[in-house]
mmCIF file of C-alpha atoms in Angstrom:
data_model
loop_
_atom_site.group_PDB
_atom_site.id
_atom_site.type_symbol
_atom_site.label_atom_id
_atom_site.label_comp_id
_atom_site.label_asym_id
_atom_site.label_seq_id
_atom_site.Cartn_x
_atom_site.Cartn_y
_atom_site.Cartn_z
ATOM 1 C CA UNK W 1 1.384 -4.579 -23.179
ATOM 2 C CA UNK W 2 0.282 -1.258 -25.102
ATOM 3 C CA UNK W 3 2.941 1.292 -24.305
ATOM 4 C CA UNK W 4 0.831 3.999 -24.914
ATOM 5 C CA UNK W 5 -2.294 2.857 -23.222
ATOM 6 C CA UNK W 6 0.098 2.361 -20.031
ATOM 7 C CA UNK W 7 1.802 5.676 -20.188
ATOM 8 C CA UNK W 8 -1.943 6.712 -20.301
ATOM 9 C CA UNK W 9 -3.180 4.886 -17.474
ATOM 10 C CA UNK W 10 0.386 5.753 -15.828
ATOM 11 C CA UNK W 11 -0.193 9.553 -16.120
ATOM 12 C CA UNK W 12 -4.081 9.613 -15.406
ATOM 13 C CA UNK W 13 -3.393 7.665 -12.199
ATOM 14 C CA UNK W 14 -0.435 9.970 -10.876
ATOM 15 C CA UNK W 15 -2.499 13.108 -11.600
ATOM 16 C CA UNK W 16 -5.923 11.971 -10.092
ATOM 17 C CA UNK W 17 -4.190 10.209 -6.660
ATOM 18 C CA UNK W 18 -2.811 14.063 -6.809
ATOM 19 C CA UNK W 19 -5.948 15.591 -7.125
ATOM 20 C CA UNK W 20 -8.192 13.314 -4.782
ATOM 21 C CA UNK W 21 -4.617 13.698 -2.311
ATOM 22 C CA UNK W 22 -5.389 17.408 -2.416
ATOM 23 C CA UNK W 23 -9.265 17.451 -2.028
ATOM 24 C CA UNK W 24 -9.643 14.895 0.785
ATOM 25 C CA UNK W 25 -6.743 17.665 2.620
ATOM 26 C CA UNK W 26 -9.119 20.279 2.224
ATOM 27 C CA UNK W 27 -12.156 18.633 3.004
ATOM 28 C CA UNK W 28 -11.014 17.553 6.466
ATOM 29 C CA UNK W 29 -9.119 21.108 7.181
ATOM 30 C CA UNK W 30 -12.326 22.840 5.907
ATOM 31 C CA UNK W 31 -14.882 20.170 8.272
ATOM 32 C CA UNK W 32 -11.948 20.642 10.775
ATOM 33 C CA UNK W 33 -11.610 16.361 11.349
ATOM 34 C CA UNK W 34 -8.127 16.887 12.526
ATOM 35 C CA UNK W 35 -6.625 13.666 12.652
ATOM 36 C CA UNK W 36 -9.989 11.635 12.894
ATOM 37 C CA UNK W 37 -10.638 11.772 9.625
ATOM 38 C CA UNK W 38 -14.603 10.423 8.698
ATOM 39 C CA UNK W 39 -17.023 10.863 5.668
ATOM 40 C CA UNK W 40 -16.670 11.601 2.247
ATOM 41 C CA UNK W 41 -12.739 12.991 3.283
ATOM 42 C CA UNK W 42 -12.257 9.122 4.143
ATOM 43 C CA UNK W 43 -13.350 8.272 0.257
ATOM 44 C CA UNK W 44 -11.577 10.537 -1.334
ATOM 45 C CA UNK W 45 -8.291 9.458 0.601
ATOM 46 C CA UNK W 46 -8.896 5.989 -0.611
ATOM 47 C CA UNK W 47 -9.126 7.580 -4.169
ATOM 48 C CA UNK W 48 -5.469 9.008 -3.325
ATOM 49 C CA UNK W 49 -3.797 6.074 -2.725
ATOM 50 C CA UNK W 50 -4.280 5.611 -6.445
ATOM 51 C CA UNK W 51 -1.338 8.040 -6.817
ATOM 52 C CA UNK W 52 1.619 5.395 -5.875
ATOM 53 C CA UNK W 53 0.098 3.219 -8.508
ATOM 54 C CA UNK W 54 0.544 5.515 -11.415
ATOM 55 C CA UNK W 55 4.530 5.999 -9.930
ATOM 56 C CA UNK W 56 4.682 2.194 -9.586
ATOM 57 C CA UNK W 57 3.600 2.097 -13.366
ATOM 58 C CA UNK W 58 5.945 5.023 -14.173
ATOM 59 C CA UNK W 59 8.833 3.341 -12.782
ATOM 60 C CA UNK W 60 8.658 -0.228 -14.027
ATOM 61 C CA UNK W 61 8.329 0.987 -17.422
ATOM 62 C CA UNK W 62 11.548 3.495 -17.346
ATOM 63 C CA UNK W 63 14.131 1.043 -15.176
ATOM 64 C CA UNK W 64 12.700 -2.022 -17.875
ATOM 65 C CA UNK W 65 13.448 0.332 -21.069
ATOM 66 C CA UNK W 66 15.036 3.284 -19.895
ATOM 67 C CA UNK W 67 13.500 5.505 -22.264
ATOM 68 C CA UNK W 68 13.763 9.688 -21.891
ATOM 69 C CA UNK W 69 9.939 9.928 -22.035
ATOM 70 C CA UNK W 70 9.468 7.925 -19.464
ATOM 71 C CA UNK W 71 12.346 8.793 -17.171
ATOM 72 C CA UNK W 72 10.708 12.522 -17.271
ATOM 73 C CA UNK W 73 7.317 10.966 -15.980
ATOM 74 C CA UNK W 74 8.989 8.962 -13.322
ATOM 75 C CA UNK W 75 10.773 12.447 -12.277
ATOM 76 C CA UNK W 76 7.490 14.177 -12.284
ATOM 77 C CA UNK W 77 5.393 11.657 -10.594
ATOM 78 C CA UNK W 78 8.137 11.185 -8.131
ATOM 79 C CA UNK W 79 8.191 15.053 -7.283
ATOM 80 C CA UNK W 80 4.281 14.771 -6.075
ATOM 81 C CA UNK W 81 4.871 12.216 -4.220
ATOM 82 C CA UNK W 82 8.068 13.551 -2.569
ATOM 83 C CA UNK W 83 5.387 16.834 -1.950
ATOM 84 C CA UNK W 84 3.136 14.541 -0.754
ATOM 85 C CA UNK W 85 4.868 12.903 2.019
ATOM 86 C CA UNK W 86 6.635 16.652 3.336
ATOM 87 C CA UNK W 87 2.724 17.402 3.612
ATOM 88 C CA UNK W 88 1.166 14.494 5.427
ATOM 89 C CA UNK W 89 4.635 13.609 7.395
ATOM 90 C CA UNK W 90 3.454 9.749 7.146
ATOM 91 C CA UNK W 91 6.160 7.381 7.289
ATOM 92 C CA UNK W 92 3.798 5.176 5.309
ATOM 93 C CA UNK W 93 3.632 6.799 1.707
ATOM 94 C CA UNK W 94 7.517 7.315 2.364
ATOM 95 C CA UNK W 95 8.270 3.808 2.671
ATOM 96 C CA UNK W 96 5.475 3.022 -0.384
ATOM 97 C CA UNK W 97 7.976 5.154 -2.342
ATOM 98 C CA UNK W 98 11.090 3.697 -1.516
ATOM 99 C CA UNK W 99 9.477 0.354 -2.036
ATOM 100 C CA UNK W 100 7.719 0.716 -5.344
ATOM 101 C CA UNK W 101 11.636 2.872 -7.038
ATOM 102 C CA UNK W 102 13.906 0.267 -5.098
ATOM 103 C CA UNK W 103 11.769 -2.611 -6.332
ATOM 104 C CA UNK W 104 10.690 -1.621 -9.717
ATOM 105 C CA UNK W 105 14.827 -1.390 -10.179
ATOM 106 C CA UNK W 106 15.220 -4.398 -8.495
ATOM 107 C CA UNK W 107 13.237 -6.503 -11.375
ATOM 108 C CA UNK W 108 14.166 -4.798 -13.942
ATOM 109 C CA UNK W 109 18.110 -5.325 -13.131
ATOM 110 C CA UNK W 110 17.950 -8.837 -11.049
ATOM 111 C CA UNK W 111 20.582 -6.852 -8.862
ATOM 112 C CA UNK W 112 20.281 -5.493 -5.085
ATOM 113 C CA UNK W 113 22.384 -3.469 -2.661
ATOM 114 C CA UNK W 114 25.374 -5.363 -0.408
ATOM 115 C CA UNK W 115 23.667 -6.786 2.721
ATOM 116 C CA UNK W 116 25.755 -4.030 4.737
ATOM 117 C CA UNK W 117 24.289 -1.358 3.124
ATOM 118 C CA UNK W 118 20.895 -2.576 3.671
ATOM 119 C CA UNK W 119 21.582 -2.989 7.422
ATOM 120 C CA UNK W 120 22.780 0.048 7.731
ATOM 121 C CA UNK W 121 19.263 1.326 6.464
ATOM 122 C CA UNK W 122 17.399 -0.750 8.277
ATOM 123 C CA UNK W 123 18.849 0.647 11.488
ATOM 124 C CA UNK W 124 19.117 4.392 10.566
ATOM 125 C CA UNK W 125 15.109 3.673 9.873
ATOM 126 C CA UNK W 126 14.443 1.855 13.027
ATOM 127 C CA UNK W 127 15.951 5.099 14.770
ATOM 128 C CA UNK W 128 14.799 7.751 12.923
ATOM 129 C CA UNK W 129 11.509 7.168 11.172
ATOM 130 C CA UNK W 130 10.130 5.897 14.685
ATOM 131 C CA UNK W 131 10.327 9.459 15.728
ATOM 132 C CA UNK W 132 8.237 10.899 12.962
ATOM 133 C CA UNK W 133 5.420 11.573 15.424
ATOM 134 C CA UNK W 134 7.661 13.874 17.269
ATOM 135 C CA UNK W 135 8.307 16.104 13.690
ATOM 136 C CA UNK W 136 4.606 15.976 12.993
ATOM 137 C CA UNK W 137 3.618 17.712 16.622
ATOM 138 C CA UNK W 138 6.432 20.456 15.420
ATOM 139 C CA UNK W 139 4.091 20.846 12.399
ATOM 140 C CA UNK W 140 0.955 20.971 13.620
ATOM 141 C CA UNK W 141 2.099 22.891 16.883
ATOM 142 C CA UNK W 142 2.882 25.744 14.554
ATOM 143 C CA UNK W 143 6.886 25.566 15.233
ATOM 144 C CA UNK W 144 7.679 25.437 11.287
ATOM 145 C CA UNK W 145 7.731 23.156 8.375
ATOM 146 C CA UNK W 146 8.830 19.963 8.257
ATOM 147 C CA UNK W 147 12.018 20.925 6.328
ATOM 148 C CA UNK W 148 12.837 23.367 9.031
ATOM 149 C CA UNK W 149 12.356 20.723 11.782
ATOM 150 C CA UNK W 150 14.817 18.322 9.999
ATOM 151 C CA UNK W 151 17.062 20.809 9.841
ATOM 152 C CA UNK W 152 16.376 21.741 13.402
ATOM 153 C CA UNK W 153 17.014 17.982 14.045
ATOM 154 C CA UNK W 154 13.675 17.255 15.797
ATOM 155 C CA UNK W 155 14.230 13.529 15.004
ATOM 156 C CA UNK W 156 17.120 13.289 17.400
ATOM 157 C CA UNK W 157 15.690 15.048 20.473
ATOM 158 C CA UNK W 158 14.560 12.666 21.826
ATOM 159 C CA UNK W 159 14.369 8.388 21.439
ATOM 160 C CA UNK W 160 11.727 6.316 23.073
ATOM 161 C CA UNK W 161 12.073 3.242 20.575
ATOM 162 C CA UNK W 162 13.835 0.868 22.924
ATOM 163 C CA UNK W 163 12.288 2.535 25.778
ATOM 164 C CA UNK W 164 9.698 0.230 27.548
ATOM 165 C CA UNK W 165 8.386 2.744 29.809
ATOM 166 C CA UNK W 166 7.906 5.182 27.040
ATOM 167 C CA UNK W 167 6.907 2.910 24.304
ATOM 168 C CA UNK W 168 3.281 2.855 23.625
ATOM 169 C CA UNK W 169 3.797 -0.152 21.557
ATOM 170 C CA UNK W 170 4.956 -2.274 24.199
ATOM 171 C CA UNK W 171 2.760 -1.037 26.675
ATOM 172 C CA UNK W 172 -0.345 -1.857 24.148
ATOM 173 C CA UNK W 173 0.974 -5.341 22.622
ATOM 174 C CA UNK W 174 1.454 -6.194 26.460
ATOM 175 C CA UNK W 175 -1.658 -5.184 26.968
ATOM 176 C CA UNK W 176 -3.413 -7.151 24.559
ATOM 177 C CA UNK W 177 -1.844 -10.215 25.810
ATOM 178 C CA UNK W 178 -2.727 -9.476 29.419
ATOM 179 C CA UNK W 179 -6.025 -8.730 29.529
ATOM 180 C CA UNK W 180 -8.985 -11.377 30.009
ATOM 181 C CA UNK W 181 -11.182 -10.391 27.065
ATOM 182 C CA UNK W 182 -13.004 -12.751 24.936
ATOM 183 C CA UNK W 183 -11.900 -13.352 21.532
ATOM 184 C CA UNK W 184 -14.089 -12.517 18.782
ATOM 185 C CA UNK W 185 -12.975 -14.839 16.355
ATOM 186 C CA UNK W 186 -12.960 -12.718 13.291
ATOM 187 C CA UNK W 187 -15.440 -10.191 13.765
ATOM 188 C CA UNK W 188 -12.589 -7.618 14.147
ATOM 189 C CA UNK W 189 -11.915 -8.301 10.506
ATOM 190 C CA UNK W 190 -15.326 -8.004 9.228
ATOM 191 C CA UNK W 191 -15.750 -4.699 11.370
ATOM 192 C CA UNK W 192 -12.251 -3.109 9.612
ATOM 193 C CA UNK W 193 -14.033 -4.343 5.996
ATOM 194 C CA UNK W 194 -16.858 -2.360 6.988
ATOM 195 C CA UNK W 195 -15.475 0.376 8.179
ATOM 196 C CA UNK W 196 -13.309 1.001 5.029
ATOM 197 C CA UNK W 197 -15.672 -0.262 2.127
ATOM 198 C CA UNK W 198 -19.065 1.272 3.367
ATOM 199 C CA UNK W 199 -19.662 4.269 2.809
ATOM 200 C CA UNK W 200 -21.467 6.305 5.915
ATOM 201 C CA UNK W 201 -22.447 9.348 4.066
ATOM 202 C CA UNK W 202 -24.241 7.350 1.651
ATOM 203 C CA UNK W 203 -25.733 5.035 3.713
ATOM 204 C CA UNK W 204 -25.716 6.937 7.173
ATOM 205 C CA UNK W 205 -23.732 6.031 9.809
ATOM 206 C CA UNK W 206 -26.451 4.512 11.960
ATOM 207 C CA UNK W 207 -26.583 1.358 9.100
ATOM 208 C CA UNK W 208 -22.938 1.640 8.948
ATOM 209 C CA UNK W 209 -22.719 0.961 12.600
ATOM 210 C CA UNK W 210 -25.489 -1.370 12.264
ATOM 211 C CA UNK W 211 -23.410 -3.750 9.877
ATOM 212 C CA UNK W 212 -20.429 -4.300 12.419
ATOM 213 C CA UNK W 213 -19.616 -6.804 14.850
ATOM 214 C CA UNK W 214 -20.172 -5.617 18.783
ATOM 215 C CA UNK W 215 -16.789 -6.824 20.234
ATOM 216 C CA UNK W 216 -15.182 -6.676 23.425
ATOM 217 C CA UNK W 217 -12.878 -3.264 23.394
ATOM 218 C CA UNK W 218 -12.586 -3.129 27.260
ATOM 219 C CA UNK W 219 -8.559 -3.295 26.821
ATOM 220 C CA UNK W 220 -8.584 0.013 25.089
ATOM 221 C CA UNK W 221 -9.439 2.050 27.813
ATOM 222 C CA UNK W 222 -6.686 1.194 30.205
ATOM 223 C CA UNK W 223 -3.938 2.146 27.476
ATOM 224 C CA UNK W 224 -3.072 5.622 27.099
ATOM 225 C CA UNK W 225 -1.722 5.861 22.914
ATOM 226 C CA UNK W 226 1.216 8.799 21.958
ATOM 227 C CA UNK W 227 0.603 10.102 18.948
ATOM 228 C CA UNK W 228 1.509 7.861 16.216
ATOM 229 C CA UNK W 229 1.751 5.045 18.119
ATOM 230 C CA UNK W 230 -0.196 1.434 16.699
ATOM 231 C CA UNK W 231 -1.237 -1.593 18.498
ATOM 232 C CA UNK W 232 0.763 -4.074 16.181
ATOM 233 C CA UNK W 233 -0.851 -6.927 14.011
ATOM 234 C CA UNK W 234 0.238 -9.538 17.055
ATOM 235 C CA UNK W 235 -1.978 -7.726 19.694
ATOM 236 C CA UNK W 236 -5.244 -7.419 17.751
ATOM 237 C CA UNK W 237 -4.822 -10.818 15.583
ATOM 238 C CA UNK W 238 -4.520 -12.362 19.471
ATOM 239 C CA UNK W 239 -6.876 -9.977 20.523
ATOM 240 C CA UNK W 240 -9.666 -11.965 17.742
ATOM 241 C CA UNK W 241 -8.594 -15.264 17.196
ATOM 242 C CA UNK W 242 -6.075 -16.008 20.250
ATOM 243 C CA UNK W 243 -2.983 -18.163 19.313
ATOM 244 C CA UNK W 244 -4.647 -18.910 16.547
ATOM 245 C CA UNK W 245 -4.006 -15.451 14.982
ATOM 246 C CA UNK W 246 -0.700 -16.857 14.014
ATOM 247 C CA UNK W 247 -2.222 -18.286 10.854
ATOM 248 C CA UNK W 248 -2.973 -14.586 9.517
ATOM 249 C CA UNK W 249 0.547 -13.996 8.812
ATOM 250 C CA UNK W 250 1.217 -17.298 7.557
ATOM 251 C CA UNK W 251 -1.972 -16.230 5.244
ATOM 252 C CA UNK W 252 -0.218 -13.018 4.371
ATOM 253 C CA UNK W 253 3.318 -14.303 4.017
ATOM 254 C CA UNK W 254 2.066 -17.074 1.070
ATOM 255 C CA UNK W 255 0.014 -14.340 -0.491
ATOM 256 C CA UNK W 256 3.211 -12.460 -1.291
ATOM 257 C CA UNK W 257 5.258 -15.682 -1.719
ATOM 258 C CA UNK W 258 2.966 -16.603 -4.526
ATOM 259 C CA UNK W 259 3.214 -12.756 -6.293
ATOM 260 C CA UNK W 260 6.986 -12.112 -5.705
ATOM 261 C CA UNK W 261 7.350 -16.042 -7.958
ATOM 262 C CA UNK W 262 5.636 -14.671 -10.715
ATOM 263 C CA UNK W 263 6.665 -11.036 -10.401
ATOM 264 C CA UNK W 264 10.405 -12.218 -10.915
ATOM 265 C CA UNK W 265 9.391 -13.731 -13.873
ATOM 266 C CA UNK W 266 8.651 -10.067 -15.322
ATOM 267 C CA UNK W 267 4.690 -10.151 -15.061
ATOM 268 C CA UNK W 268 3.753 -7.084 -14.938
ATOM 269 C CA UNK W 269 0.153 -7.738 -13.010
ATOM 270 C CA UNK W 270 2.299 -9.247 -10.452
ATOM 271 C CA UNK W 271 5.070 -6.843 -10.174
ATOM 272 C CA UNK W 272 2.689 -4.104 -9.530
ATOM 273 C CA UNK W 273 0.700 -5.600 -7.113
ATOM 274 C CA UNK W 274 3.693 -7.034 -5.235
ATOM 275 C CA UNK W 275 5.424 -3.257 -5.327
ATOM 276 C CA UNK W 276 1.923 -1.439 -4.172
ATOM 277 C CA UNK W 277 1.132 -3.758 -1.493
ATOM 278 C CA UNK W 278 3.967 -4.821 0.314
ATOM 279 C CA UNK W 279 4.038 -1.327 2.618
ATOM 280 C CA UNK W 280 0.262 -3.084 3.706
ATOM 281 C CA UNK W 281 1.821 -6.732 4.183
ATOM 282 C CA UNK W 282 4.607 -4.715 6.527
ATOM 283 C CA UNK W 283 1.988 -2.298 8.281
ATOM 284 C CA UNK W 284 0.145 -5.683 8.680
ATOM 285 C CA UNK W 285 2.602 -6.864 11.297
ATOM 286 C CA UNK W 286 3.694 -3.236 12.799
ATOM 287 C CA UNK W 287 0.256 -1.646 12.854
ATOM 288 C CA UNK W 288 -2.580 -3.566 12.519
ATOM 289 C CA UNK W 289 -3.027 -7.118 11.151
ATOM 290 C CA UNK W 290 -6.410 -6.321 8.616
ATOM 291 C CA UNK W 291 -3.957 -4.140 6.785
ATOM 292 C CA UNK W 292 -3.125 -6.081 3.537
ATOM 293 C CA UNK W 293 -6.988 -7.465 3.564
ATOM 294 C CA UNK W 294 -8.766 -3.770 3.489
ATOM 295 C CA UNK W 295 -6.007 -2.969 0.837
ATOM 296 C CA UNK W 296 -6.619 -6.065 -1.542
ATOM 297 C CA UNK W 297 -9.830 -5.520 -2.591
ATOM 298 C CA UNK W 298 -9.736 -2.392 -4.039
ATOM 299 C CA UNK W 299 -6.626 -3.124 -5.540
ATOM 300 C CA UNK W 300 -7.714 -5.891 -7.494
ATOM 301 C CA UNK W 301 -11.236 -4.752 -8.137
ATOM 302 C CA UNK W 302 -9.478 -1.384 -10.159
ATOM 303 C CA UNK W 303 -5.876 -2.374 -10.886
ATOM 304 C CA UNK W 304 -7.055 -6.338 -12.654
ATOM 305 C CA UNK W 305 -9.220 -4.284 -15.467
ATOM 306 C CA UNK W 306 -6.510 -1.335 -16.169
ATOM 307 C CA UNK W 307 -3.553 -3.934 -16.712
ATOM 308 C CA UNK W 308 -5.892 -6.309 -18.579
ATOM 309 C CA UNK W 309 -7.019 -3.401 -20.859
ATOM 310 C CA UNK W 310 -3.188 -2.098 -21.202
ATOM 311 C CA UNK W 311 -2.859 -5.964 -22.242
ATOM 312 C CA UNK W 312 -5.417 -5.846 -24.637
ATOM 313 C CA UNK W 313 -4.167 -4.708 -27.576
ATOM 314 C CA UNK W 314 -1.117 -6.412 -28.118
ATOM 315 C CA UNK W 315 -2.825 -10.025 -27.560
ATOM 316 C CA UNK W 316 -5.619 -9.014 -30.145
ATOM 317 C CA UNK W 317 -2.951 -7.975 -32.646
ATOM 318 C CA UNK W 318 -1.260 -11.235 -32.142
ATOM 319 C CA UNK W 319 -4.282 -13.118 -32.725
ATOM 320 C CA UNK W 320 -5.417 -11.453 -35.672
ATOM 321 C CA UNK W 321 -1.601 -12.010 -37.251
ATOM 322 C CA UNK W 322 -1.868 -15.479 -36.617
ATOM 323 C CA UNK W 323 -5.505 -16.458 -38.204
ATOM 324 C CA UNK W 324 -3.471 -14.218 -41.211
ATOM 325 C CA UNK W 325 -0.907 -15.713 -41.124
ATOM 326 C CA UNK W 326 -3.415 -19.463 -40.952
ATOM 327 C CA UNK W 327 -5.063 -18.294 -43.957
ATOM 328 C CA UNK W 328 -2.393 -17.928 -46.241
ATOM 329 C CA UNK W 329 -0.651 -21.165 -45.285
ATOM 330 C CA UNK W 330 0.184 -23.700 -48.160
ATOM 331 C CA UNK W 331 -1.707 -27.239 -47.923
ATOM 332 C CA UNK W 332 -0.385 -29.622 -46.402
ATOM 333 C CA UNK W 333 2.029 -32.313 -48.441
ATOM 334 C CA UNK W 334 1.093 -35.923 -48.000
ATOM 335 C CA UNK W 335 -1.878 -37.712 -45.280
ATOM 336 C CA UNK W 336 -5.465 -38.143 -45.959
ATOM 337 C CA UNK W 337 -7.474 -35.247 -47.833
ATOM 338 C CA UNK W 338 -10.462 -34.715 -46.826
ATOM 339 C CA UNK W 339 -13.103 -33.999 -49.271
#
């Protein structure tokens, strides 16, 4: 690749998913959409996500050469993202950024973290980051900052996790299991594609509305949701194709079987698409099963032509030094000459 059309594409990414980050937050606060975010705030979110892929960039460059330059770029980008997540209090672009530094180290060094250690994670996140919606109500009910609420030790007031009166979880994956609805055999899928690819205030939202599925949402009404809670990607895969859902995460576990083989390998197309999309493979199965396939297409449809242009150069120059180096080749000794 072109180091300094990466660095380039590195930088212009980390700044602009910082800028979009920052206008889609004022656009809702200023149309006051709360948390039901809708409209153009919804576009220029998806622009924002664009801001872990200029870090993922950042950081397989400095852990594969460990240049100065670069480890001041991972520091910076790393800093806006660290301001992102104490703004937004989503567990989700926390985890993207643990993912993309962990694993951009990971395959640059071939070495990981004892098996204890990673336990020990796993369970201090199981406890902890489930309670996240409790630190964003002391937020948004005006009690502080999220710093102060850390400090304050709002994450250990109180723990519902393994609580199955007080899990909303539980009580909607039971419900989705439970209920007599028809299955709508996909049309859930095609409704999450349109909701996050059209655009309603281009189109209007009456076409919008027009271009989606009616399915049976009956269920929903009898489940009362706490705030942050998800209806996992085993109740609504069930919920559309019945036991037959199964096959999504088969689908979604050989999608990242196939990256992760080449991605070892050190391709960098594959590294960064294995490092920005694995949060969506895991929110896939916690959250909600269409995930990874609203994610994929804008992440190939941008990040394919950016690495193939960062590519670009290098190939070029090797094929130019090779038809040089053709040229100026002595004849062949010996065999038939053609004349």
């Amino acid at each position: 690749y072109d180091l300094s059309r990466l660095r380039f594409v590195a930088i212009a990414l980390s700044v602009g998913g910082g800028f979009f980050g920052y206008i889609s937050a004022q656009t809702a606060q200023a149309q006051g959409l709360g948390d039901q975010w809708t409209g153009i705030a919804t576009f220029y979110y998806l622009l924002a996500s664009v801001q872990r892929w200029g870090l993922c960039l950042l950081a397989i460059l400095y852990f594969k050469d460990r240049r100065q330059v670069d480890g001041l770029l991972l520091f910076i980008a790393s800093v806006l993202m660290i301001i992102a997540v104490e703004q937004s209090i989503k567990r989700t672009i926390l985890f993207e950024f643990v993912i993309i530094i962990a694993g951009a180290w990971y395959f640059a060094t071939r070495k990981a973290p004892p098996r204890a250690a990673i336990a020990a994670f796993a369970l201090a996140a199981t406890l902890f980051v489930s309670q996240v919606g409790q630190l964003r109500n002391y937020v948004d009910e005006g009690r502080g900052t999220a710093l102060e609420g850390l400090a304050e030790g709002v994450l250990v007031e109180k723990f519902a996790y393994l609580d199955r009166e007080d899990s909303a979880e539980f009580r909607q994956f039971a419900s989705r299991f439970g209920s007599n609805q028809n299955h709508d055999f996909g049309a859930f899928y095609w409704n999450q594609a349109v909701h996050q690819y059209v655009p309603a205030f281009l189109i209007g939202r009456d076409l919008k509305d027009a271009l989606k599925i009616d399915v049976d949402t009956s269920f929903s009404d009898e489940v009362f949701f706490s705030r942050g809670a998800a209806e996992t990607g085993f109740g609504d895969s069930f919920s559309s194709l019945g036991y037959f859902g199964s096959f999504v995460f088969f689908l979604i576990g050989a999608f990242f079987g196939y990256v992760y083989r080449y991605a070892i390998r050190g391709n960098l197309l594959y590294q960064f698409l294995y490092l920005t999309l694995l949060v969506e493979g895991i929110t896939s199965v916690l959250v909600q099963s269409s995930g990874l396939l609203r994610a994929l297409p804008f992440a190939l449809a941008l990040s394919v032509p950016l690495l193939i242009w960062i590519s670009g150069t290098k190939r070029h120059a090797r094929r130019r030094e090779t038809r040089h180096i053709d040229r100026n080749l002595p004849p062949q000794q010996g065999g038939a000459v053609r004349g």
